[in-house]
Amino acid sequence: MDVIIKVNNQSNGRDKLARCIDIFYTALNTINIEDPFLKCTLTVSKLAHALYLYADHVVWLTRSGFLKTDSDSWNKTANKFWLLSIIANLARDFYEILHLLELHSKKFLKPSELVNASINIDYSSSFKHIYAVVSCHKDVFIDTMKNSCDLFIPLTALGLTKLSPSAVGALGAISSLAAIVTVVKPITKLVPA
């Protein structure tokens, strides 16, 4: 039985290492993106994610008995890289949201309109407009929701926030559901990714 577990662990290790190398390779593709902000955020995100996986490999190898090192230190390093990747993804999401706001700015109030006119806001119309924007740009909404939920997982692991394990689990479940939606309906995946 121990031999089967060890072989299974080695197979998992090869899969994890291949994923790490694959993500490093995809970081090279992001360098060709024309938009400088997208190029920067996507490249940082991919490199940080690959380094997170590398550190996570070291943790896995240590806990499997293949390496003798401080797994807690490597786990902390892995969470720092994961956090950096999520922050870069959120920066990209907010950049996309700003572009959407510019695109749909005719429907939103401008500060000059607030000063010179009486305020008569039709909330029903505003909510319908927001719903229409979210419906047309599900990719941005889903990616922002996923990254917002993911953000608190490494923050809690690093001790920067104090969420209960059930709250972290719920956020992880929401993030996983959002990721599954992008696999089932590829049109909801934010590109370039």
Coordinates of C-alpha atoms in Angstrom, one line a residue:
M1 CA 0.0 0.0 0.0
D2 CA 2.9 2.4 0.8
V3 CA 4.4 1.8 -2.6
I4 CA 1.1 2.7 -4.3
I5 CA 0.8 5.9 -2.3
K6 CA 4.4 6.8 -3.1
V7 CA 3.9 6.2 -6.8
N8 CA 0.7 8.3 -6.7
N9 CA 2.6 11.1 -4.9
Q10 CA 5.3 11.0 -7.6
S11 CA 2.7 11.2 -10.3
N12 CA 1.1 14.2 -8.6
G13 CA 4.5 15.8 -8.3
R14 CA 5.1 15.5 -12.1
D15 CA 1.7 17.0 -12.8
K16 CA 2.3 19.9 -10.5
L17 CA 5.8 20.5 -11.9
A18 CA 4.5 20.4 -15.5
R19 CA 1.8 23.0 -14.5
C20 CA 4.5 25.3 -13.0
I21 CA 6.6 25.1 -16.2
D22 CA 3.5 25.6 -18.4
I23 CA 2.5 28.8 -16.5
F24 CA 6.1 30.1 -16.8
Y25 CA 5.8 29.5 -20.6
T26 CA 2.4 31.3 -20.8
A27 CA 4.0 34.3 -19.1
L28 CA 6.2 34.6 -22.2
N29 CA 3.1 35.0 -24.3
T30 CA 1.8 37.9 -22.2
I31 CA 4.9 39.9 -23.1
N32 CA 3.4 40.3 -26.7
I33 CA 0.3 42.0 -25.5
E34 CA 0.1 45.6 -26.8
D35 CA -1.7 47.3 -23.9
P36 CA 1.1 48.1 -21.4
F37 CA -1.1 47.8 -18.3
L38 CA -2.5 44.5 -19.4
K39 CA 1.0 43.3 -20.4
C40 CA 2.4 44.3 -16.9
T41 CA -0.5 42.9 -14.8
L42 CA -0.8 39.6 -16.7
T43 CA 3.0 39.0 -16.8
V44 CA 3.3 39.7 -13.1
S45 CA 0.3 37.5 -12.4
K46 CA 1.6 34.6 -14.4
L47 CA 5.2 34.8 -13.0
A48 CA 3.9 35.1 -9.4
H49 CA 1.5 32.2 -10.0
A50 CA 4.3 30.0 -11.3
L51 CA 6.6 30.9 -8.4
Y52 CA 3.6 30.1 -6.0
L53 CA 3.4 26.7 -7.6
Y54 CA 7.2 26.2 -7.3
A55 CA 7.1 27.1 -3.6
D56 CA 4.1 24.8 -3.2
H57 CA 6.1 22.0 -4.8
V58 CA 8.8 22.4 -2.2
V59 CA 6.1 22.2 0.5
W60 CA 4.6 19.1 -1.1
L61 CA 8.1 17.5 -1.5
T62 CA 9.0 18.3 2.1
R63 CA 5.7 16.9 3.5
S64 CA 6.1 13.8 1.3
G65 CA 9.5 13.1 2.8
F66 CA 11.5 13.8 -0.4
L67 CA 13.1 17.0 0.9
K68 CA 14.3 18.1 4.3
T69 CA 13.5 21.8 4.6
D70 CA 11.3 24.2 6.6
S71 CA 7.9 23.6 5.0
D72 CA 6.2 26.4 7.1
S73 CA 8.6 29.0 5.6
W74 CA 8.0 27.7 2.1
N75 CA 4.3 27.7 2.7
K76 CA 4.4 31.3 3.7
T77 CA 6.5 32.1 0.6
A78 CA 3.9 30.3 -1.5
N79 CA 1.1 32.3 0.0
K80 CA 3.0 35.6 -0.7
F81 CA 3.4 34.7 -4.3
W82 CA -0.3 33.7 -4.6
L83 CA -1.3 37.0 -3.0
L84 CA 0.8 38.9 -5.5
S85 CA -0.8 37.0 -8.4
I86 CA -4.3 37.8 -7.1
I87 CA -3.5 41.5 -6.6
A88 CA -2.2 41.7 -10.2
N89 CA -5.4 40.0 -11.4
L90 CA -7.5 42.4 -9.4
A91 CA -5.6 45.4 -10.8
R92 CA -6.4 44.0 -14.3
D93 CA -10.1 43.5 -13.3
F94 CA -10.4 47.1 -12.1
Y95 CA -8.7 48.3 -15.3
E96 CA -11.3 46.5 -17.3
I97 CA -14.1 47.9 -15.1
L98 CA -12.7 51.4 -15.8
H99 CA -12.9 50.8 -19.5
L100 CA -16.5 49.6 -19.2
L101 CA -17.4 52.7 -17.2
E102 CA -15.9 54.9 -19.9
L103 CA -17.7 52.9 -22.6
H104 CA -21.0 53.2 -20.8
S105 CA -20.4 56.7 -19.3
K106 CA -23.5 58.3 -20.9
K107 CA -25.8 56.4 -18.6
F108 CA -23.9 57.4 -15.4
L109 CA -24.2 60.7 -13.6
K110 CA -21.3 63.1 -14.0
P111 CA -20.1 65.3 -11.0
S112 CA -21.0 68.5 -13.0
E113 CA -24.6 67.2 -13.3
L114 CA -24.8 66.8 -9.5
V115 CA -23.8 70.5 -8.9
N116 CA -26.0 72.2 -11.4
A117 CA -29.2 70.2 -11.3
S118 CA -31.7 68.9 -8.8
I119 CA -31.1 65.3 -7.9
N120 CA -33.8 63.1 -9.4
I121 CA -32.3 59.6 -9.6
D122 CA -34.4 56.8 -11.1
Y123 CA -33.0 53.8 -9.2
S124 CA -35.0 51.3 -11.2
S125 CA -33.4 52.5 -14.4
S126 CA -29.9 52.6 -12.8
F127 CA -30.2 49.0 -11.6
K128 CA -31.5 47.9 -15.0
H129 CA -28.5 49.6 -16.6
I130 CA -26.0 48.0 -14.2
Y131 CA -27.7 44.6 -14.7
A132 CA -27.4 45.1 -18.5
V133 CA -23.7 46.0 -18.3
V134 CA -23.0 43.0 -16.0
S135 CA -24.9 40.7 -18.4
C136 CA -23.0 42.0 -21.4
H137 CA -19.6 41.7 -19.7
K138 CA -20.0 38.5 -17.6
D139 CA -16.3 37.8 -18.1
V140 CA -15.2 40.9 -16.1
F141 CA -17.8 40.3 -13.4
I142 CA -16.9 36.6 -12.9
D143 CA -13.2 37.2 -12.9
T144 CA -13.5 40.1 -10.4
M145 CA -15.8 38.0 -8.1
K146 CA -13.4 35.0 -8.3
N147 CA -10.3 37.1 -7.6
S148 CA -12.1 39.1 -4.8
C149 CA -13.0 35.8 -3.1
D150 CA -9.5 34.4 -3.6
L151 CA -7.8 37.4 -2.1
F152 CA -8.9 36.6 1.5
I153 CA -7.5 33.0 1.4
P154 CA -3.7 33.9 1.3
L155 CA -4.4 37.0 3.4
T156 CA -5.8 34.7 6.1
A157 CA -3.0 32.1 5.7
L158 CA -0.4 34.9 6.1
G159 CA -2.2 36.2 9.2
L160 CA -3.1 39.6 7.7
T161 CA -6.9 39.0 8.1
K162 CA -8.7 36.8 10.6
L163 CA -11.4 34.8 8.9
S164 CA -12.8 31.6 10.3
P165 CA -12.0 28.4 8.4
S166 CA -15.7 28.1 7.3
A167 CA -15.5 31.7 5.9
V168 CA -12.3 30.8 4.0
G169 CA -14.0 27.6 2.8
A170 CA -17.0 29.5 1.6
L171 CA -14.9 32.0 -0.3
G172 CA -12.9 29.1 -1.8
A173 CA -16.1 27.4 -2.9
I174 CA -17.5 30.6 -4.5
S175 CA -14.2 31.1 -6.3
S176 CA -14.2 27.5 -7.5
L177 CA -17.7 27.8 -8.8
A178 CA -16.7 30.9 -10.7
A179 CA -13.8 29.1 -12.2
I180 CA -16.0 26.1 -13.2
V181 CA -18.4 28.5 -15.0
T182 CA -15.5 29.7 -17.1
V183 CA -14.6 26.1 -18.0
V184 CA -18.2 25.2 -18.8
K185 CA -18.9 28.4 -20.7
P186 CA -15.6 29.6 -22.2
I187 CA -17.3 32.9 -23.4
T188 CA -17.3 33.9 -19.7
K189 CA -13.5 33.7 -19.4
L190 CA -11.8 37.1 -19.4
V191 CA -9.3 37.3 -22.3
P192 CA -6.4 37.8 -22.8
A193 CA -5.7 35.5 -19.8

